[in-house]
CSV table of C-alpha atoms in Angstrom, one decimal:
chain,number,residue,atom,x,y,z
A,294,MET,CA,-15.1,-30.9,21.6
A,295,ASN,CA,-16.3,-28.9,24.6
A,296,ALA,CA,-16.9,-32.1,26.6
A,297,PRO,CA,-18.2,-31.9,30.2
A,298,THR,CA,-15.8,-32.4,33.0
A,299,SER,CA,-16.2,-33.9,36.5
A,300,PRO,CA,-16.2,-31.5,39.5
A,301,GLN,CA,-14.0,-34.0,41.4
A,302,LYS,CA,-10.5,-35.3,40.6
A,303,LEU,CA,-10.7,-38.7,39.1
A,304,THR,CA,-8.2,-41.6,38.7
A,305,VAL,CA,-7.8,-44.5,36.3
A,306,LYS,CA,-9.7,-46.7,38.8
A,307,ASP,CA,-12.7,-44.5,38.6
A,308,PHE,CA,-13.2,-45.5,35.0
A,309,ALA,CA,-12.7,-49.3,35.6
A,310,THR,CA,-15.7,-51.4,36.2
A,311,ASP,CA,-16.1,-54.5,38.4
A,312,GLN,CA,-16.2,-56.8,35.4
A,313,ASP,CA,-13.4,-59.3,34.8
A,314,VAL,CA,-11.5,-58.1,31.7
A,315,ARG,CA,-11.5,-61.0,29.3
A,316,TRP,CA,-9.1,-60.9,26.5
A,317,CYS,CA,-6.4,-63.4,25.7
A,318,PRO,CA,-3.4,-63.0,27.9
A,319,GLY,CA,-1.0,-60.6,26.2
A,320,CYS,CA,-3.6,-59.0,24.0
A,321,GLY,CA,-2.9,-55.4,23.0
A,322,ASP,CA,-6.4,-54.5,24.0
A,323,TYR,CA,-5.4,-54.3,27.7
A,324,ALA,CA,-2.9,-51.5,27.0
A,325,ILE,CA,-5.5,-49.6,25.0
A,326,LEU,CA,-8.1,-49.9,27.7
A,327,LYS,CA,-5.6,-48.5,30.3
A,328,ALA,CA,-4.7,-45.7,28.0
A,329,VAL,CA,-8.3,-44.7,27.4
A,330,GLN,CA,-9.0,-44.8,31.2
A,331,LYS,CA,-5.9,-42.7,31.9
A,332,THR,CA,-6.9,-40.2,29.2
A,333,LEU,CA,-10.4,-39.7,30.6
A,334,ALA,CA,-9.0,-39.5,34.2
A,335,ASP,CA,-6.4,-36.9,33.2
A,336,LEU,CA,-9.0,-34.8,31.4
A,337,GLY,CA,-11.5,-35.1,34.3
A,338,ALA,CA,-14.2,-36.5,32.0
A,339,ASP,CA,-17.7,-36.6,33.4
A,340,LYS,CA,-18.6,-40.3,33.6
A,341,ASP,CA,-22.3,-39.5,33.5
A,342,LYS,CA,-22.0,-37.8,30.2
A,343,THR,CA,-19.5,-40.2,28.5
A,344,VAL,CA,-20.8,-43.0,26.2
A,345,PHE,CA,-18.9,-45.8,24.6
A,346,VAL,CA,-20.6,-47.5,21.6
A,347,SER,CA,-19.1,-50.7,20.1
A,348,GLY,CA,-20.0,-53.2,17.4
A,349,ILE,CA,-18.9,-56.9,17.4
A,350,GLY,CA,-15.5,-58.3,17.9
A,351,CYS,CA,-12.8,-58.5,20.6
A,352,SER,CA,-12.4,-54.8,20.8
A,353,SER,CA,-16.2,-54.3,21.1
A,354,ARG,CA,-16.2,-55.7,24.7
A,355,PHE,CA,-14.9,-52.2,25.6
A,356,PRO,CA,-18.1,-50.8,27.0
A,357,TYR,CA,-18.2,-53.5,29.7
A,358,TYR,CA,-14.9,-52.4,31.1
A,359,MET,CA,-15.5,-48.6,31.2
A,360,GLU,CA,-17.3,-47.1,34.1
A,361,THR,CA,-19.4,-44.9,31.9
A,362,TYR,CA,-22.6,-45.4,29.8
A,363,GLY,CA,-22.2,-47.7,26.9
A,364,PHE,CA,-23.9,-49.7,24.1
A,365,HIS,CA,-22.6,-53.1,22.9
A,366,THR,CA,-24.5,-53.0,19.6
A,367,ILE,CA,-24.6,-55.1,16.4
A,368,HIS,CA,-22.0,-56.0,13.8
A,369,GLY,CA,-20.8,-52.9,12.0
A,370,ARG,CA,-23.6,-50.6,13.2
A,371,ALA,CA,-21.8,-48.8,16.0
A,372,PRO,CA,-21.4,-45.6,14.0
A,373,ALA,CA,-25.1,-45.5,13.1
A,374,ILE,CA,-26.2,-45.9,16.7
A,375,ALA,CA,-23.6,-43.5,18.0
A,376,THR,CA,-24.9,-40.9,15.4
A,377,GLY,CA,-28.4,-41.3,17.0
A,378,VAL,CA,-27.0,-40.9,20.5
A,379,LYS,CA,-25.2,-37.7,19.6
A,380,LEU,CA,-28.1,-36.2,17.7
A,381,ALA,CA,-30.4,-37.0,20.6
A,382,ASN,CA,-28.1,-35.4,23.2
A,383,PRO,CA,-25.3,-33.3,21.6
A,384,GLU,CA,-23.8,-32.7,25.1
A,385,LEU,CA,-22.7,-36.3,25.4
A,386,ASP,CA,-19.0,-37.3,24.9
A,387,VAL,CA,-19.4,-40.2,22.4
A,388,TRP,CA,-16.6,-42.7,21.7
A,389,ILE,CA,-17.0,-45.4,19.0
A,390,VAL,CA,-14.9,-48.6,19.5
A,391,THR,CA,-14.6,-50.9,16.5
A,392,GLY,CA,-12.1,-53.3,14.8
A,393,ASP,CA,-10.7,-53.6,11.3
A,394,GLY,CA,-13.3,-56.4,10.5
A,395,ASP,CA,-16.2,-54.8,12.3
A,396,GLY,CA,-15.6,-51.3,11.0
A,397,LEU,CA,-14.2,-51.8,7.5
A,398,SER,CA,-16.1,-54.9,6.3
A,399,ILE,CA,-19.8,-55.1,7.2
A,400,GLY,CA,-19.6,-51.7,8.9
A,401,GLY,CA,-17.6,-49.9,6.2
A,402,ASN,CA,-20.7,-48.1,4.9
A,403,HIS,CA,-21.7,-46.9,8.3
A,404,LEU,CA,-18.2,-45.8,9.2
A,405,MET,CA,-17.8,-43.9,6.0
A,406,HIS,CA,-21.0,-41.9,6.5
A,407,ALA,CA,-20.3,-41.1,10.1
A,408,ILE,CA,-17.0,-39.6,9.0
A,409,ARG,CA,-18.4,-37.6,6.0
A,410,ARG,CA,-21.2,-36.2,8.2
A,411,ASN,CA,-18.5,-35.2,10.8
A,412,ILE,CA,-20.4,-36.4,13.9
A,413,ASP,CA,-18.7,-34.9,17.0
A,414,CYS,CA,-17.2,-38.2,18.3
A,415,GLN,CA,-14.0,-40.2,18.6
A,416,ILE,CA,-13.7,-43.4,16.5
A,417,LEU,CA,-11.1,-45.8,17.8
A,418,LEU,CA,-10.4,-48.5,15.2
A,419,PHE,CA,-8.4,-51.3,16.6
A,420,ASN,CA,-6.4,-52.8,13.7
A,421,ASN,CA,-4.8,-56.2,14.2
A,422,GLU,CA,-5.2,-57.1,10.5
A,423,ILE,CA,-7.1,-60.3,11.3
A,424,TYR,CA,-10.5,-61.5,12.6
A,425,GLY,CA,-9.8,-62.4,16.2
A,426,LEU,CA,-13.1,-63.2,17.8
A,427,THR,CA,-14.2,-65.5,14.9
A,428,LYS,CA,-11.0,-67.4,15.0
A,429,GLY,CA,-8.4,-66.0,12.6
A,430,GLN,CA,-9.9,-65.3,9.2
A,431,ALA,CA,-8.2,-62.7,6.9
A,432,SER,CA,-9.7,-59.2,7.4
A,433,PRO,CA,-10.0,-56.2,5.1
A,434,THR,CA,-6.7,-54.9,6.4
A,435,SER,CA,-4.7,-58.2,6.1
A,436,HIS,CA,-1.7,-57.7,3.9
A,437,LEU,CA,-0.9,-59.6,0.8
A,438,GLY,CA,0.4,-63.0,1.6
A,439,THR,CA,-1.3,-63.2,5.0
A,440,ARG,CA,-1.8,-66.9,5.9
A,441,SER,CA,-5.1,-67.4,7.8
A,442,SER,CA,-7.9,-70.0,8.1
A,443,THR,CA,-9.6,-68.4,5.0
A,444,THR,CA,-6.3,-67.8,3.1
A,445,PRO,CA,-4.1,-70.8,3.9
A,446,ASN,CA,-2.0,-70.1,0.8
A,447,GLY,CA,-1.7,-66.4,1.5
A,448,SER,CA,-4.1,-63.6,0.9
A,449,THR,CA,-4.3,-62.2,-2.6
A,450,ASP,CA,-6.7,-59.4,-1.7
A,451,ALA,CA,-5.3,-55.8,-1.7
A,452,PRO,CA,-5.7,-54.5,1.8
A,453,LEU,CA,-7.5,-51.4,2.9
A,454,GLU,CA,-5.5,-48.7,4.7
A,455,PRO,CA,-7.8,-47.3,7.4
A,456,ILE,CA,-6.4,-43.7,7.5
A,457,LYS,CA,-6.5,-43.5,3.7
A,458,VAL,CA,-10.2,-44.6,3.8
A,459,ALA,CA,-11.0,-42.0,6.5
A,460,LEU,CA,-9.3,-39.2,4.5
A,461,GLY,CA,-11.1,-40.3,1.4
A,462,ALA,CA,-14.4,-40.1,3.3
A,463,GLY,CA,-13.6,-36.5,4.2
A,464,ALA,CA,-12.2,-37.0,7.8
A,465,ARG,CA,-11.1,-33.7,9.4
A,466,PHE,CA,-8.9,-35.5,12.0
A,467,VAL,CA,-6.8,-38.6,11.6
A,468,ALA,CA,-4.2,-40.1,13.8
A,469,ARG,CA,-2.3,-43.3,14.3
A,470,THR,CA,-0.9,-45.0,17.4
A,471,ALA,CA,-0.1,-48.5,18.6
A,472,ASP,CA,-0.7,-50.6,21.7
A,473,LYS,CA,3.1,-50.6,22.3
A,474,TRP,CA,3.2,-46.8,22.4
A,475,ILE,CA,1.6,-46.7,25.8
A,476,LYS,CA,3.2,-43.4,26.8
A,477,GLU,CA,2.3,-41.6,23.5
A,478,MET,CA,-1.2,-43.0,23.1
A,479,PRO,CA,-2.9,-40.8,25.7
A,480,ASP,CA,-1.6,-37.7,24.0
A,481,VAL,CA,-3.1,-38.8,20.7
A,482,LEU,CA,-6.4,-39.6,22.5
A,483,LYS,CA,-6.5,-36.2,24.2
A,484,ALA,CA,-6.0,-34.5,20.8
A,485,ALA,CA,-8.8,-36.6,19.4
A,486,ARG,CA,-11.2,-35.6,22.2
A,487,SER,CA,-10.4,-31.9,21.9
A,488,HIS,CA,-11.2,-32.0,18.2
A,489,ARG,CA,-14.7,-30.8,17.3
A,490,GLY,CA,-16.1,-33.3,14.8
A,491,THR,CA,-15.2,-36.8,13.9
A,492,ALA,CA,-11.8,-37.8,15.2
A,493,PHE,CA,-10.6,-41.0,13.6
A,494,VAL,CA,-7.8,-42.9,15.4
A,495,GLU,CA,-6.2,-46.1,14.0
A,496,ILE,CA,-4.6,-48.1,16.8
A,497,LEU,CA,-2.3,-50.9,15.7
A,498,GLN,CA,-3.0,-53.8,18.0
A,499,ASN,CA,-1.3,-57.1,18.3
A,500,CYS,CA,-3.4,-60.3,18.2
A,501,ILE,CA,-1.2,-62.7,20.1
A,502,VAL,CA,-3.1,-65.8,18.9
A,503,TYR,CA,-3.9,-65.3,15.2
A,504,ASN,CA,-1.5,-62.6,13.9
A,505,ASP,CA,1.2,-62.3,16.5
A,506,GLN,CA,4.1,-59.9,15.9
A,507,VAL,CA,2.6,-58.6,12.6
A,508,PHE,CA,3.7,-55.1,13.7
A,509,ALA,CA,7.0,-56.1,15.3
A,510,GLY,CA,9.0,-54.4,12.5
A,511,PHE,CA,8.2,-51.0,14.0
A,512,THR,CA,6.7,-51.6,17.4
A,513,GLY,CA,8.7,-54.6,18.7
A,514,LYS,CA,11.8,-54.4,21.0
A,515,GLU,CA,14.1,-55.2,18.1
A,516,ALA,CA,12.4,-52.7,15.7
A,517,GLN,CA,14.8,-50.4,13.8
A,518,GLU,CA,14.5,-46.8,14.7
A,519,GLY,CA,14.3,-45.9,11.1
A,520,SER,CA,11.1,-47.9,10.7
A,521,PHE,CA,8.8,-45.4,12.4
A,522,LEU,CA,8.3,-41.7,12.6
A,523,HIS,CA,6.4,-39.7,15.3
A,524,VAL,CA,5.1,-36.6,13.8
A,525,GLU,CA,4.7,-33.3,15.7
A,526,HIS,CA,3.0,-30.2,14.3
A,527,GLY,CA,5.5,-27.5,13.4
A,528,LYS,CA,8.5,-29.8,13.7
A,529,PRO,CA,10.6,-31.2,10.8
A,530,LEU,CA,9.9,-34.8,9.9
A,531,LEU,CA,13.0,-36.4,11.4
A,532,PHE,CA,13.4,-40.0,12.5
A,533,GLY,CA,15.9,-42.8,12.9
A,534,ALA,CA,19.0,-43.2,15.0
A,535,GLY,CA,20.1,-39.8,16.2
A,536,ARG,CA,17.2,-38.4,14.2
A,537,ALA,CA,19.6,-38.3,11.2
A,538,LYS,CA,17.1,-39.2,8.6
A,539,GLY,CA,14.3,-37.0,7.3
A,540,LEU,CA,11.6,-36.6,4.7
A,541,ARG,CA,11.5,-34.1,1.9
A,542,VAL,CA,9.7,-33.8,-1.5
A,543,LYS,CA,11.8,-35.3,-4.2
A,544,PRO,CA,12.9,-32.4,-6.5
A,545,GLY,CA,10.8,-32.2,-9.6
A,546,THR,CA,8.1,-34.5,-8.3
A,547,PHE,CA,5.2,-34.6,-5.8
A,548,LYS,CA,6.7,-37.7,-4.1
A,549,LEU,CA,8.3,-38.1,-0.7
A,550,GLU,CA,11.8,-39.4,-0.3
A,551,VAL,CA,14.0,-40.3,2.6
A,552,VAL,CA,17.2,-38.4,3.0
A,553,THR,CA,20.1,-38.3,5.5
A,554,VAL,CA,20.9,-35.0,7.0
A,555,GLY,CA,24.5,-34.1,6.3
A,556,GLU,CA,24.8,-36.2,3.1
A,557,GLY,CA,24.8,-34.7,-0.4
A,558,GLY,CA,24.4,-31.2,1.0
A,559,VAL,CA,21.1,-32.0,2.7
A,560,THR,CA,20.4,-29.9,5.8
A,561,GLU,CA,17.5,-29.8,8.2
A,562,ALA,CA,16.1,-26.8,6.3
A,563,ASP,CA,15.5,-29.0,3.3
A,564,LEU,CA,13.1,-31.3,5.2
A,565,LEU,CA,9.3,-31.1,5.3
A,566,VAL,CA,7.9,-29.5,8.4
A,567,HIS,CA,4.7,-31.3,9.7
A,568,ASP,CA,1.6,-29.2,9.2
A,569,LYS,CA,-1.4,-31.0,10.7
A,570,THR,CA,-3.8,-28.7,8.8
A,571,ASP,CA,-2.5,-29.9,5.4
A,572,PRO,CA,-4.6,-32.7,4.0
A,573,VAL,CA,-2.2,-33.4,1.1
A,574,LEU,CA,0.7,-34.0,3.5
A,575,ALA,CA,-1.6,-36.1,5.7
A,576,GLY,CA,-2.4,-38.3,2.7
A,577,LEU,CA,1.3,-38.7,1.9
A,578,LEU,CA,2.1,-39.7,5.5
A,579,ALA,CA,-0.8,-42.1,5.7
A,580,ALA,CA,0.4,-43.9,2.6
A,581,MET,CA,3.9,-44.5,4.0
A,582,ARG,CA,4.6,-48.1,4.9
A,583,GLY,CA,7.2,-50.5,3.5
A,584,PRO,CA,10.9,-51.2,3.3
A,585,HIS,CA,11.8,-47.8,2.1
A,586,PHE,CA,9.7,-45.5,4.3
A,587,PRO,CA,8.9,-45.3,8.0
A,588,ILE,CA,5.3,-45.7,9.2
A,589,ALA,CA,3.9,-42.4,10.7
A,590,PHE,CA,2.5,-42.2,14.2
A,591,GLY,CA,0.7,-39.3,15.9
A,592,VAL,CA,-1.8,-36.7,14.7
A,593,LEU,CA,-1.5,-36.7,10.9
A,594,TYR,CA,-4.4,-34.3,10.2
A,595,ASP,CA,-6.4,-31.9,12.4
A,596,ASP,CA,-8.5,-29.2,10.7
A,597,PRO,CA,-11.9,-28.8,12.3
A,598,ALA,CA,-15.1,-28.0,10.5
A,599,GLU,CA,-18.7,-27.6,11.6
A,600,SER,CA,-20.0,-30.8,13.2
A,601,HIS,CA,-23.1,-32.6,11.9
A,602,GLU,CA,-25.2,-32.1,15.1
A,603,ALA,CA,-24.3,-28.4,15.2
A,604,ALA,CA,-25.5,-28.1,11.5
A,605,VAL,CA,-28.7,-30.0,12.3
A,606,ALA,CA,-29.4,-27.8,15.3
A,607,ALA,CA,-28.8,-24.6,13.3
A,608,HIS,CA,-31.1,-25.9,10.5
A,609,LYS,CA,-33.9,-26.7,13.0
A,610,ALA,CA,-33.6,-23.3,14.7
A,611,ASP,CA,-33.7,-21.6,11.3
A,612,GLN,CA,-36.8,-23.6,10.2
A,613,LYS,CA,-38.5,-22.8,13.5
A,614,ALA,CA,-37.8,-19.1,13.1
A,615,ARG,CA,-39.3,-19.2,9.6
A,616,THR,CA,-42.4,-21.0,10.7
A,617,PRO,CA,-45.0,-19.1,12.8
A,618,ASP,CA,-46.7,-20.9,15.6
A,619,VAL,CA,-50.1,-22.1,14.4
A,620,SER,CA,-52.7,-24.6,15.5
A,621,ILE,CA,-52.8,-28.2,14.4
A,622,ASN,CA,-56.1,-27.5,12.6
A,623,ALA,CA,-54.4,-24.6,10.7
A,624,LEU,CA,-51.5,-26.8,9.8
A,625,LEU,CA,-53.8,-29.5,8.4
A,626,LYS,CA,-55.6,-27.0,6.3
A,627,ARG,CA,-52.5,-25.2,5.0
A,628,GLY,CA,-51.7,-25.4,1.3
A,629,ARG,CA,-53.8,-27.2,-1.2
A,630,THR,CA,-56.7,-29.0,0.4
A,631,TRP,CA,-59.9,-30.7,-0.8
A,632,MET,CA,-63.0,-32.2,0.7
A,633,VAL,CA,-64.0,-35.7,0.1
A,634,GLU,CA,-67.8,-35.8,0.2
A,635,GLY,CA,-69.9,-38.8,0.6
A,636,PRO,CA,-72.5,-40.0,-2.1
A,637,LYS,CA,-75.5,-37.7,-2.5
A,638,ALA,CA,-78.8,-39.1,-1.4
């Protein structure tokens, strides 16, 4: 988006408030907060034209800790309120902060429609696969077998995959990062902010109390290099130790497969090259997670289209051009009218 910038050079501290940051010690939200503050400082964002809108949950305390304008709203309704903010003043840089419970359960309807309308904003969905603030219930993204206060014997519900949901709703920008990828996260956030339209970013975030180490398989210190893949537009989809493994389309199918460069005649030329404008490839990358595939991080899809508020403004301008200026009295009498007369004497 063509977001306003500040005339003065800003630092991370310029975006930090005087409020005590209150999350559990070790919570991944601290890293995300610093990454967002760094992103806005690096971009020279105008604090007076930046707005953070949140719903309910641990992540939704975000507006208190950002030295910008903000709304801490009601459960699941942050996208609806942010839509109103953007339509009222399209020049504002609007960020929506939500969680997997807030955004995909009670707020799923609002999230879906904000995405399909393509509001020019950034949606940051913190996904810890659990309800944290309300004390550890299974959330819409909790994986099968998750033991929680509401699923003591393990969850039997099939989980939602946030990026697949966003793509299904018509998202034109989807990305994934994690609280552990503190160096890479600002680059993803900058790409999201530069996108015109809804930019949906899933941030995997560790809940140290109720779902600790759920992402350790690909973000922890002991994570295997072959468990994750950082995509980059125009570059082959390589990963693993020495970047020896790669992704290609399995011959004769529309499925991805993992191959090792140098084995079975496979060369780097056989691998898929990441194209962030390809929605089919984005869907395939979003679906990868499991013992046989790495999980994809970075900008999976970025193909801008006209934003909702731009379409609304153009529609209003067209209607105004088609409608001549007339008096209120003329408007009231336009079209089919009739007179209601009182009883005759």
